[in-house]
Amino acid sequence: MEKFDKLSGIAAPLPIINVDTDMIIPKQFLKTIKRSGLGVNLFDEMRYDDDRNEIPDFVLNKPQYRDTQILVAGDNFGCGSSREHAPWAIKDFGISCVIAPSFADIFYNNCFKNGILPIALPQEQIDLLMKDAEKGSNARMEIDLEAQTITTSDGDVLTFDVDAFKKHCLMNGLDDIGLTMEKAAAIDTFEAAAAQSRPWV
Amino acid sequence: MSPKTLYDKIWDAHVAHEADDGTCLLYIDRHLVHEVTSPQAFEGLRMTGRTVRAPDKTIAVPDHNVPTTLDRASGIIENEESRIQLDALDKNAKDFGVHYYPVSDVRQGIVHIVGPEQGWTLPGMTVVCGDSHTATHGAFGALAHGIGTSEVEHVLATQTLIQRKGKNMKVEITGKLAPGVTAKDITLSVIGKTGTAGGTGYVIEYCGEAIRDLSMEGRMTVCNMAIEGGARAGLIAPDEKTYAYVMGRPHAPKAAQWEAAMAWWKTLYSDDDAHWDKVVTIAGEDIAPVVTWGTSPEDVLPITANVPAADSFTGGKVDAAKRSLEYMGLTAGMALSDIKIDTVFIGSCTNGRIEDLRAAAAILKGKKIKDGMRAMVVPGSGLVRAQAEEEGLADIFIEAGFEWRMAGCSMCLAMNPDQLAPGERCAATSNRNFEGRQGRGGRTHLMSPAMAAAAAVTGHLTDVRDMM
């Protein structure tokens, strides 16, 4: 997995609540057996009309947001299905950080498995960042995962919380499975005990 | 010992390792796999030379992509990508030696219907699947939730998940339900009250007399939509109904093992003085047959209500409601029962079980669907389909003008050819009314099977109580 430490980039405003995974990546793009190439279909139904022309009003189609790396969005971002295609599409587009007042659980976890940092902040701080993001390519936000800070284009510094284990994995690009396999003995022990206590499983 | 909730008990029985910071490895008893969220996970195993740790605890069923037309036995799947994905599952199931119900098997169906039906899902288990509606299995008192593809790979390789414990939320439905009110109305009404993020970070336990009174099918409907309320998992404590449902299923324990299992299952309830981080109580008598009007499952109102105005909401919901009303083509103030319907879809992991088909057929018996209405019933599994045929339900649907389909996810998420056209309006028994969920531009109203059947007859959203 790609490491995440610092990020300085354009932030795009998406002031919509309950952005669901069907919006992020509609079901017709779930038929792939790969993880790559989904960026072009990120927010597909909001981004293109019926003839596959770009809808100019949609934020990621605007010239100043084409190289967006940070997304600032409304409450309950990523609700709906467990499809990891959602973070795959976000990452493939080039976005590595999503900031919102809250996230759906499964989406939130999926982000960390794919080198994306989801940051939850109180609504008033989101309002501030949303305003900053509206400045377009003139405004770059800086994210420092180690320090757990966001610096706006005006130099305001906000701090955020992140689970220490998830932070460690993200900063070092660690493979969860490899880490868990180091604990194989504990799993073996558990499995043997469970086979005695719950043999019907 | 300190008092525990049901969730606490199941959690504690499955922690294989706990790190100093509280991060746990949770052992997984059952891993259900379908074709859409697994190919990248199996590919990951191949690339790293890893194997499936517990193939005997892994069950694969194709459901999302499969055609539901009667001619599917001919083996022709027109969409090449769907075919590749189904072929990949077939190959992966065989290469890695997991349990597998292919499309040609009568036991095939929606993974969340097949699991309980075959006795894979048992009380006190941990159950995961790369699908958010895994919450369904919580109806058995199993801790069941959806996971992403990276986690699918993690479970395949290690039979564990890296987890932190969630919080406990109790949703109590007191008293009795009124006639015409079903499990679907309960679960939608709860989401209407708590919002789609109300359960984020929690595991919900549903309890109370109205929940106890539900059949296992009804309990599965309730738990299925826990995720629509933001909770990864919903639970209902097992009782005599649970044991009766499980007993004799192909993979349920037998003889001495059954006795041993029962002894443990009977300890699976929340202690009286257990701690709850959040409690929601709704009187069963206050729940009406409901429908959704918008594009979020929290947009729930009784069928007797009117379409709300966007400015009746606060905060970000004002813009969201505006957007929903525009997408749904609705005007504030119109009666919900005046909304005309083009299509009716009965099926899905929420409402594709035998009891759901019975409820819809009871309304449709001796009636015809409205002229020009497109209506389909998609049983949740091949066995549900066979049972419905045996009970004469299939004839009722067919005589009423419904299409009688083969098992699969179908129009719930429209990954197969069953889709809505732009602007087409559907009364659906599924679980999500998101923009584009059932097809680009399609408009979805969620409701119970009986309510969907009533709408099929009248051609508009209808209070089923008027037809009973």
XYZ file of C-alpha atoms in Angstrom:
669
model
C 0.000 0.000 0.000
C 1.125 3.543 -0.784
C 2.408 5.460 2.241
C 0.633 8.579 3.436
C 2.538 11.175 5.436
C 2.107 14.700 4.121
C -0.171 16.002 1.404
C -0.375 19.454 -0.113
C -3.050 19.838 -2.724
C -6.193 21.337 -4.136
C -9.305 20.743 -2.074
C -12.711 20.499 -3.740
C -15.969 21.410 -1.967
C -18.826 18.892 -2.138
C -21.389 20.328 0.301
C -23.829 17.416 0.105
C -24.873 15.267 3.076
C -25.313 11.478 2.847
C -23.066 11.076 -0.209
C -23.671 7.362 -0.755
C -21.517 4.737 -2.396
C -23.910 4.524 -5.366
C -23.127 8.212 -6.015
C -19.387 7.672 -5.587
C -19.273 4.718 -7.977
C -22.505 3.476 -9.587
C -23.119 -0.261 -9.749
C -22.375 -0.691 -13.460
C -18.693 -0.151 -12.641
C -18.589 -2.881 -9.991
C -18.262 -5.542 -12.663
C -14.522 -5.166 -12.865
C -12.242 -7.817 -11.435
C -9.449 -5.246 -10.965
C -8.869 -2.503 -8.416
C -7.570 0.088 -10.887
C -9.035 2.331 -13.557
C -12.170 3.468 -11.709
C -11.172 7.156 -11.355
C -12.761 8.108 -14.659
C -16.110 6.899 -13.282
C -15.866 8.559 -9.864
C -19.232 10.317 -9.203
C -20.203 9.133 -12.683
C -23.886 10.077 -12.664
C -23.177 13.545 -11.268
C -20.215 14.053 -13.581
C -21.557 13.027 -17.010
C -24.865 13.482 -18.838
C -26.742 10.723 -20.695
C -24.472 11.184 -23.747
C -21.331 10.853 -21.625
C -20.530 14.579 -21.917
C -19.120 16.223 -18.821
C -21.595 18.278 -16.811
C -19.664 21.563 -16.486
C -21.252 22.573 -13.172
C -20.033 19.500 -11.301
C -17.126 20.488 -9.109
C -14.561 17.961 -10.368
C -15.276 19.011 -13.977
C -14.374 22.649 -13.298
C -10.902 23.573 -14.599
C -9.666 24.673 -11.178
C -10.595 21.326 -9.574
C -9.337 18.828 -12.143
C -6.305 18.011 -10.015
C -8.186 17.728 -6.746
C -6.391 15.718 -4.067
C -8.592 16.548 -1.074
C -12.368 16.399 -0.888
C -14.385 18.370 1.673
C -17.902 16.950 1.993
C -21.098 16.835 4.072
C -22.204 14.598 6.913
C -22.353 10.761 6.724
C -20.028 10.499 3.714
C -19.776 7.037 2.124
C -23.021 5.618 3.462
C -24.558 2.603 1.788
C -22.799 -0.427 0.462
C -19.503 -2.037 1.457
C -18.091 -1.723 -2.075
C -14.384 -0.968 -1.864
C -14.755 0.264 -5.428
C -15.713 3.589 -3.790
C -12.284 4.260 -2.233
C -10.599 2.657 -5.267
C -12.340 5.199 -7.522
C -11.490 8.101 -5.203
C -7.830 7.083 -5.033
C -7.614 6.398 -8.759
C -8.932 9.901 -9.472
C -6.073 11.260 -7.361
C -7.852 12.088 -4.125
C -6.019 10.867 -1.007
C -7.908 12.667 1.731
C -11.628 13.129 2.415
C -12.758 15.524 5.142
C -16.349 15.418 6.441
C -18.298 15.809 9.693
C -18.816 12.018 9.804
C -18.329 8.873 7.732
C -20.163 5.586 7.372
C -18.211 2.866 9.224
C -17.434 0.470 6.387
C -16.350 3.209 3.986
C -14.176 4.758 6.694
C -12.340 1.461 7.263
C -12.014 0.811 3.544
C -10.215 4.142 3.069
C -7.336 3.147 5.342
C -6.791 -0.059 3.358
C -6.190 2.017 0.251
C -3.909 4.843 1.300
C -6.725 7.338 1.791
C -6.979 9.395 4.976
C -10.579 10.130 6.058
C -10.778 12.989 8.558
C -13.867 13.672 10.672
C -14.216 17.190 12.091
C -16.988 19.194 13.774
C -19.401 20.966 11.410
C -18.065 24.482 12.136
C -14.547 23.422 11.120
C -15.957 21.763 8.003
C -17.702 25.065 7.191
C -14.351 26.833 7.411
C -12.625 24.258 5.186
C -15.531 24.283 2.728
C -15.064 28.068 2.300
C -11.345 27.557 1.803
C -11.961 24.836 -0.771
C -14.262 27.156 -2.693
C -11.238 29.275 -3.591
C -10.246 26.681 -6.171
C -6.731 26.102 -7.380
C -5.470 29.260 -5.719
C -5.941 27.615 -2.381
C -3.966 24.570 -1.362
C -4.547 22.752 1.867
C -1.829 20.914 3.680
C -2.404 17.706 5.581
C 0.252 16.419 7.978
C -0.682 12.966 9.263
C 2.225 12.695 11.673
C 1.316 15.990 13.364
C -2.428 15.357 12.771
C -2.948 18.842 11.367
C -4.686 20.519 8.452
C -3.378 23.914 7.353
C -5.730 26.049 5.267
C -4.570 28.375 2.492
C -4.875 31.238 4.993
C -2.559 29.493 7.423
C -5.234 28.423 9.897
C -4.219 25.174 11.552
C -6.796 22.569 12.612
C -6.016 19.355 14.426
C -7.755 16.025 13.924
C -8.039 12.623 15.625
C -7.047 9.325 14.098
C -6.735 5.821 15.541
C -3.060 5.223 16.417
C -2.906 1.785 14.787
C -4.568 2.986 11.582
C -2.210 5.984 11.492
C 0.799 3.736 11.903
C -0.336 1.452 9.047
C -1.104 4.385 6.757
C 2.166 6.212 7.435
C 4.183 3.073 6.784
C 2.073 1.665 3.984
C 1.715 -1.574 5.944
C -0.118 -4.644 4.713
C -2.669 -5.657 7.359
C -2.564 -9.295 6.386
C 1.168 -9.520 6.894
C 0.812 -7.952 10.340
C -1.964 -10.344 11.332
C -0.024 -13.353 10.105
C 2.668 -12.491 12.609
C 0.015 -13.346 15.215
C -0.768 -16.734 13.663
C 0.078 -18.522 16.916
C -2.676 -16.624 18.759
C -5.152 -17.522 16.017
C -4.082 -21.178 16.170
C -4.580 -21.217 19.934
C -7.989 -19.585 19.680
C -9.090 -21.961 16.921
C -8.043 -25.035 18.915
C -9.900 -23.819 22.028
C -13.016 -22.950 19.995
C -12.994 -26.385 18.392
C -13.370 -27.787 21.932
C -15.879 -25.285 23.320
C -18.010 -24.792 20.182
C -17.377 -27.907 18.096
C -20.501 -27.337 15.954
C -19.082 -24.184 14.364
C -19.049 -10.754 36.534
C -20.161 -7.432 35.185
C -23.429 -7.494 33.231
C -23.075 -7.777 29.468
C -25.095 -7.115 26.375
C -25.594 -9.823 23.781
C -23.047 -8.031 21.596
C -20.519 -7.997 24.477
C -20.964 -11.753 24.942
C -20.475 -12.661 21.290
C -17.560 -10.253 20.984
C -15.802 -11.651 24.066
C -16.193 -15.204 22.761
C -14.384 -14.316 19.514
C -11.372 -12.195 20.471
C -8.329 -14.165 19.297
C -5.843 -11.430 20.179
C -6.007 -8.022 21.812
C -3.240 -5.457 21.423
C -2.356 -2.966 24.159
C -4.237 -0.204 22.341
C -7.468 -2.233 22.270
C -7.202 -3.276 18.622
C -8.505 -6.847 18.427
C -8.335 -9.770 16.079
C -11.886 -11.035 15.941
C -12.231 -14.664 14.889
C -14.754 -15.214 12.077
C -16.993 -18.300 12.138
C -18.624 -17.878 8.732
C -17.402 -16.012 5.685
C -19.940 -15.590 2.906
C -18.611 -14.640 -0.509
C -20.274 -13.361 -3.683
C -18.957 -12.501 -7.115
C -18.754 -8.701 -6.970
C -16.555 -7.982 -3.959
C -14.352 -11.088 -3.982
C -12.363 -11.339 -7.258
C -9.721 -8.807 -6.181
C -9.402 -10.565 -2.804
C -8.762 -13.999 -4.328
C -6.369 -12.384 -6.800
C -4.538 -10.867 -3.819
C -4.108 -14.338 -2.315
C -2.683 -15.663 -5.575
C -0.247 -12.770 -5.915
C 1.115 -13.289 -2.407
C 1.035 -17.078 -2.471
C -1.456 -17.203 0.399
C -4.258 -19.734 0.826
C -7.753 -19.702 2.322
C -7.218 -20.500 5.999
C -10.628 -22.084 6.638
C -12.302 -23.148 3.372
C -14.830 -25.193 5.386
C -16.090 -21.926 6.950
C -16.245 -20.086 3.616
C -19.369 -20.200 1.457
C -19.585 -18.759 -2.050
C -22.799 -17.900 -3.923
C -23.231 -15.795 -7.072
C -26.147 -13.380 -6.698
C -25.564 -9.734 -7.689
C -24.959 -10.215 -11.419
C -26.949 -13.310 -12.241
C -29.799 -12.950 -14.715
C -33.184 -13.782 -13.202
C -34.929 -14.613 -16.462
C -36.276 -18.123 -16.883
C -33.955 -18.857 -19.819
C -30.806 -18.336 -17.769
C -30.248 -22.090 -17.641
C -29.132 -21.781 -21.260
C -25.979 -20.289 -19.766
C -25.916 -17.173 -21.895
C -25.022 -14.026 -20.000
C -25.044 -11.214 -22.483
C -23.000 -8.789 -20.458
C -19.406 -9.890 -20.858
C -18.164 -8.240 -17.675
C -20.861 -9.978 -15.631
C -19.910 -13.275 -17.197
C -16.231 -12.746 -16.387
C -17.098 -11.950 -12.779
C -19.283 -15.066 -12.435
C -16.616 -17.203 -14.093
C -14.056 -15.767 -11.665
C -16.159 -16.815 -8.663
C -16.607 -20.271 -10.142
C -12.863 -20.653 -10.630
C -11.975 -19.173 -7.233
C -14.457 -21.379 -5.386
C -13.037 -24.470 -7.045
C -9.339 -23.478 -6.855
C -9.545 -22.630 -3.155
C -11.967 -25.422 -2.241
C -14.693 -23.408 -0.521
C -18.381 -24.400 -0.289
C -20.136 -23.248 -3.436
C -23.687 -22.991 -4.783
C -23.444 -22.238 -8.517
C -26.257 -20.702 -10.574
C -27.298 -24.167 -11.735
C -27.885 -25.339 -8.128
C -31.472 -25.057 -6.841
C -30.036 -23.841 -3.517
C -28.474 -20.770 -5.202
C -29.906 -17.401 -4.281
C -29.084 -14.167 -2.511
C -26.215 -14.919 -0.154
C -28.075 -13.550 2.886
C -31.025 -15.822 2.207
C -28.962 -18.915 1.397
C -26.808 -18.690 4.566
C -29.700 -19.033 7.049
C -31.616 -21.399 4.773
C -28.746 -23.891 4.693
C -28.058 -23.601 8.412
C -24.699 -21.887 7.944
C -25.873 -18.999 10.125
C -26.241 -19.985 13.780
C -26.721 -18.064 17.048
C -23.606 -16.625 18.663
C -21.515 -16.767 15.501
C -19.478 -14.065 13.863
C -20.524 -13.790 10.213
C -19.011 -11.489 7.594
C -19.446 -10.927 3.878
C -18.283 -8.304 1.408
C -21.772 -6.878 1.439
C -23.338 -4.365 3.783
C -26.579 -6.330 4.153
C -24.732 -9.055 6.043
C -26.487 -7.445 9.017
C -29.409 -9.730 8.043
C -27.836 -12.693 9.889
C -28.084 -10.764 13.160
C -31.679 -12.009 13.336
C -30.224 -15.268 14.713
C -28.256 -13.556 17.445
C -25.105 -13.703 15.329
C -22.700 -10.765 15.111
C -22.846 -10.152 11.373
C -21.613 -7.262 9.306
C -20.380 -6.136 5.927
C -16.703 -5.708 5.065
C -14.720 -4.274 2.141
C -12.713 -6.325 -0.334
C -9.396 -5.798 1.497
C -11.064 -7.218 4.588
C -12.465 -10.105 2.527
C -8.879 -10.919 1.607
C -7.843 -10.544 5.254
C -10.542 -12.992 6.403
C -9.751 -15.448 3.622
C -6.074 -15.447 4.632
C -6.380 -15.299 8.439
C -10.032 -16.098 9.374
C -9.913 -12.936 11.501
C -10.711 -9.253 11.196
C -8.864 -6.335 12.758
C -11.558 -4.643 14.799
C -12.258 -2.250 17.593
C -15.330 -2.839 19.643
C -18.371 -0.747 18.782
C -20.865 0.809 21.155
C -24.130 -0.763 22.334
C -27.478 0.610 21.169
C -30.844 -0.786 22.179
C -33.848 -0.326 19.921
C -36.980 -1.462 21.696
C -40.296 -1.842 19.896
C -42.922 -2.215 22.595
C -46.420 -3.648 22.356
C -48.207 -5.042 19.326
C -48.204 -4.020 15.689
C -51.485 -2.943 14.133
C -52.910 -4.987 11.237
C -51.165 -4.219 7.939
C -47.950 -3.199 9.714
C -44.919 -5.430 9.106
C -41.252 -5.920 9.936
C -40.371 -3.629 7.009
C -42.441 -0.834 8.534
C -40.612 -1.322 11.838
C -37.148 -1.129 10.328
C -37.974 1.840 8.072
C -39.664 3.665 10.958
C -36.572 3.195 13.139
C -34.375 4.718 10.404
C -36.909 7.503 9.949
C -36.494 8.301 13.625
C -32.731 7.868 14.086
C -31.522 8.961 10.611
C -29.093 7.132 8.351
C -26.145 8.052 10.593
C -27.930 7.447 13.907
C -26.351 4.026 14.327
C -22.836 4.877 13.147
C -20.323 3.325 15.542
C -22.975 1.155 17.219
C -24.200 -2.404 17.123
C -27.981 -2.344 17.491
C -29.916 -4.912 19.472
C -33.608 -4.940 18.573
C -35.876 -6.090 21.372
C -39.357 -5.674 22.794
C -42.644 -7.486 22.369
C -43.174 -6.482 18.732
C -39.756 -7.904 17.805
C -40.366 -11.124 19.786
C -43.675 -11.530 17.934
C -41.955 -11.442 14.531
C -41.129 -14.636 12.655
C -37.489 -15.328 11.765
C -38.203 -13.960 8.291
C -39.489 -10.726 9.794
C -36.504 -10.476 12.123
C -34.174 -10.862 9.158
C -35.970 -7.959 7.455
C -35.455 -5.782 10.532
C -31.742 -6.613 10.962
C -31.086 -6.388 7.211
C -31.617 -2.635 7.269
C -29.536 -1.909 10.399
C -26.846 -0.701 7.993
C -29.290 1.813 6.482
C -29.437 3.297 9.969
C -25.623 3.490 10.006
C -25.053 0.475 12.304
C -22.796 -2.175 10.856
C -24.687 -4.880 12.693
C -28.156 -5.456 14.126
C -28.908 -8.271 16.558
C -31.915 -10.061 17.991
C -31.459 -12.468 20.906
C -32.196 -16.079 19.940
C -35.320 -17.749 21.329
C -37.547 -20.761 20.643
C -38.425 -19.393 17.187
C -34.740 -19.187 16.347
C -34.009 -22.743 17.471
C -37.063 -24.059 15.616
C -35.926 -22.342 12.403
C -32.364 -23.634 12.679
C -33.119 -27.219 13.716
C -32.740 -29.762 10.950
C -31.124 -27.383 8.433
C -28.339 -29.060 6.434
C -25.443 -27.405 8.291
C -27.073 -27.020 11.719
C -25.573 -29.138 14.526
C -27.134 -32.533 15.149
C -27.649 -34.846 18.163
C -25.128 -34.285 20.997
C -23.692 -31.233 19.248
C -27.189 -29.756 19.043
C -27.571 -30.152 22.791
C -24.192 -28.554 23.431
C -25.008 -25.698 21.085
C -28.400 -25.133 22.712
C -26.773 -24.940 26.139
C -24.614 -22.044 24.924
C -27.282 -20.377 22.796
C -29.540 -20.104 25.850
C -26.955 -17.843 27.493
C -27.095 -15.415 24.572
C -29.155 -12.474 25.784
C -28.422 -9.060 27.223
C -28.250 -9.074 31.011
C -30.933 -7.002 32.731
C -28.564 -4.344 34.014
C -26.256 -4.273 30.991
C -24.972 -0.853 29.908
C -26.422 0.788 26.787
C -24.711 3.748 25.156
C -27.927 4.732 23.409
C -31.550 3.651 23.719
C -34.396 4.244 21.272
C -37.936 3.163 22.111
C -40.875 3.121 19.742
C -44.393 1.952 20.568
C -45.459 -0.758 18.129
C -48.965 0.702 18.092
C -47.581 3.990 16.722
C -46.022 2.398 13.631
C -48.033 2.777 10.415
C -47.441 1.267 6.989
C -44.717 3.547 5.614
C -43.109 4.477 2.290
C -40.033 6.511 1.422
C -40.479 9.732 -0.543
C -36.835 10.758 -1.106
C -33.420 9.364 -1.965
C -32.257 8.356 1.507
C -33.750 5.504 3.566
C -34.371 8.039 6.356
C -36.933 9.810 4.142
C -39.759 7.764 5.646
C -43.392 8.759 6.193
C -46.679 6.977 6.872
C -48.585 6.327 3.646
C -51.311 8.686 4.892
C -48.898 11.665 4.942
C -48.020 14.259 2.315
C -44.725 14.926 0.525
C -42.762 17.238 2.841
C -41.398 20.670 1.906
C -37.597 20.979 1.803
C -37.679 23.986 4.116
C -39.403 21.922 6.801
C -35.973 20.420 7.494
C -32.870 21.965 9.061
C -29.131 22.096 8.327
C -27.721 20.183 5.378
C -31.000 18.305 5.041
C -32.704 21.333 3.452
C -30.509 21.137 0.347
C -30.594 17.340 0.429
C -34.406 17.313 0.495
C -34.523 19.857 -2.348
C -32.257 17.649 -4.389
C -34.310 14.537 -3.501
C -37.647 16.100 -4.428
C -36.257 17.271 -7.758
C -34.752 13.858 -8.499
C -37.955 12.083 -7.467
C -40.132 14.503 -9.478
C -42.359 15.288 -6.495
C -44.020 18.469 -5.274
C -44.277 19.323 -1.597
C -47.783 18.924 -0.195
C -49.039 16.239 -2.564
C -50.530 13.166 -0.926
C -48.124 10.221 -0.957
C -51.052 8.039 -1.999
C -51.429 10.118 -5.194
C -47.963 9.128 -6.438
C -48.341 6.989 -9.573
C -46.142 3.924 -10.019
C -44.771 2.394 -13.244
C -43.063 -0.677 -11.832
C -43.267 -2.980 -8.840
C -40.310 -5.016 -7.600
C -40.820 -7.670 -4.935
C -37.648 -9.407 -3.816
C -34.129 -8.700 -2.419
C -32.336 -9.822 0.749
C -34.674 -7.525 2.657
C -37.964 -9.013 1.450
C -37.334 -12.018 -0.790
C -38.244 -14.775 1.658
C -41.300 -17.044 1.665
C -43.236 -14.998 4.201
C -42.758 -11.884 2.073
C -44.152 -13.669 -0.964
C -47.080 -14.936 1.125
C -47.876 -11.398 2.301
C -47.815 -10.022 -1.241
C -49.830 -12.931 -2.642
C -52.485 -12.457 0.053
C -53.150 -8.974 -1.353
C -52.959 -10.055 -4.995
C -55.167 -13.135 -4.811
C -57.952 -12.839 -7.383
C -56.765 -9.386 -8.507
C -54.948 -8.028 -11.556
C -52.180 -5.488 -11.668
C -52.995 -2.088 -13.180
C -52.904 -1.914 -17.000
C -49.437 -1.063 -18.250
C -47.784 -1.864 -14.920
C -44.495 -3.737 -15.043
C -44.305 -6.038 -12.057
C -41.866 -8.731 -11.064
C -41.327 -11.115 -8.191
C -37.784 -12.337 -7.679
C -37.612 -15.034 -4.994
C -34.566 -14.791 -2.737
C -33.416 -18.328 -3.449
C -34.194 -21.314 -5.614
C -35.692 -23.024 -2.563
C -37.953 -20.057 -1.765
C -39.057 -20.166 -5.378
C -39.802 -23.888 -5.203
C -41.734 -23.509 -1.964
C -43.783 -20.627 -3.356
C -44.677 -22.763 -6.357
C -45.701 -25.608 -4.082
C -47.899 -23.303 -2.011
C -49.608 -21.934 -5.114
C -48.195 -18.427 -4.613
C -46.477 -18.423 -7.978
C -49.846 -18.987 -9.701
C -51.354 -16.034 -7.825
C -48.513 -13.768 -8.953
C -48.647 -14.975 -12.539
C -52.433 -14.682 -12.755
C -52.226 -11.158 -11.334
C -49.801 -10.229 -14.120
C -46.445 -10.434 -12.334
C -43.325 -11.903 -13.919
C -42.169 -14.915 -11.908
C -38.363 -14.842 -11.893
C -35.367 -16.938 -10.899
C -33.422 -16.102 -7.705
C -30.930 -13.237 -7.456
C -30.398 -9.652 -6.312
C -32.059 -8.401 -9.481
C -33.487 -4.890 -9.466
C -32.411 -4.105 -5.916
C -29.141 -2.814 -7.311
C -29.610 -3.345 -11.024
C -26.258 -4.949 -11.777
C -28.015 -7.513 -13.922
C -30.395 -6.613 -16.796
C -33.294 -5.845 -14.383
C -33.166 -2.036 -14.254
C -35.324 1.068 -14.208
C -35.283 3.516 -17.145
C -34.709 7.235 -16.420
C -37.796 8.689 -14.749
C -39.388 5.262 -14.212
C -40.993 5.084 -10.778
C -40.844 1.885 -8.760
C -42.525 0.538 -5.636
C -39.742 -1.669 -4.286
C -39.385 -4.024 -1.342
C -35.607 -3.608 -1.376
C -33.449 -1.514 0.946
C -32.016 1.535 -0.837
C -33.669 4.425 -2.622
C -30.405 6.187 -3.518
C -30.192 8.170 -6.749
C -29.604 5.756 -9.612
C -29.698 2.696 -7.342
C -32.186 0.785 -9.516
C -30.960 2.319 -12.766
C -29.822 5.787 -13.814
C -32.633 8.279 -13.240
C -34.861 5.587 -11.723
C -37.126 6.636 -8.842
C -37.502 4.220 -5.931
C -40.084 4.148 -3.153
C -39.291 1.585 -0.453
C -42.088 -0.300 1.303
C -43.272 -3.693 2.545
C -44.252 -6.544 0.192
C -47.958 -6.092 1.012
C -47.734 -2.359 0.253
C -45.892 -3.040 -3.013
C -48.566 -5.550 -4.016
C -51.284 -2.999 -3.242
C -49.532 -0.400 -5.426
C -49.300 -2.918 -8.262
C -53.094 -3.291 -8.226
C -54.070 0.383 -7.941
C -51.207 1.915 -9.931
C -50.312 4.360 -7.183
C -48.860 4.246 -3.661
C -51.652 2.744 -1.593
C -52.516 2.165 2.036
C -52.652 -1.618 2.186
C -55.098 -1.408 5.097
C -57.754 -0.256 2.596
C -57.397 -3.570 0.763
C -57.478 -5.897 3.741
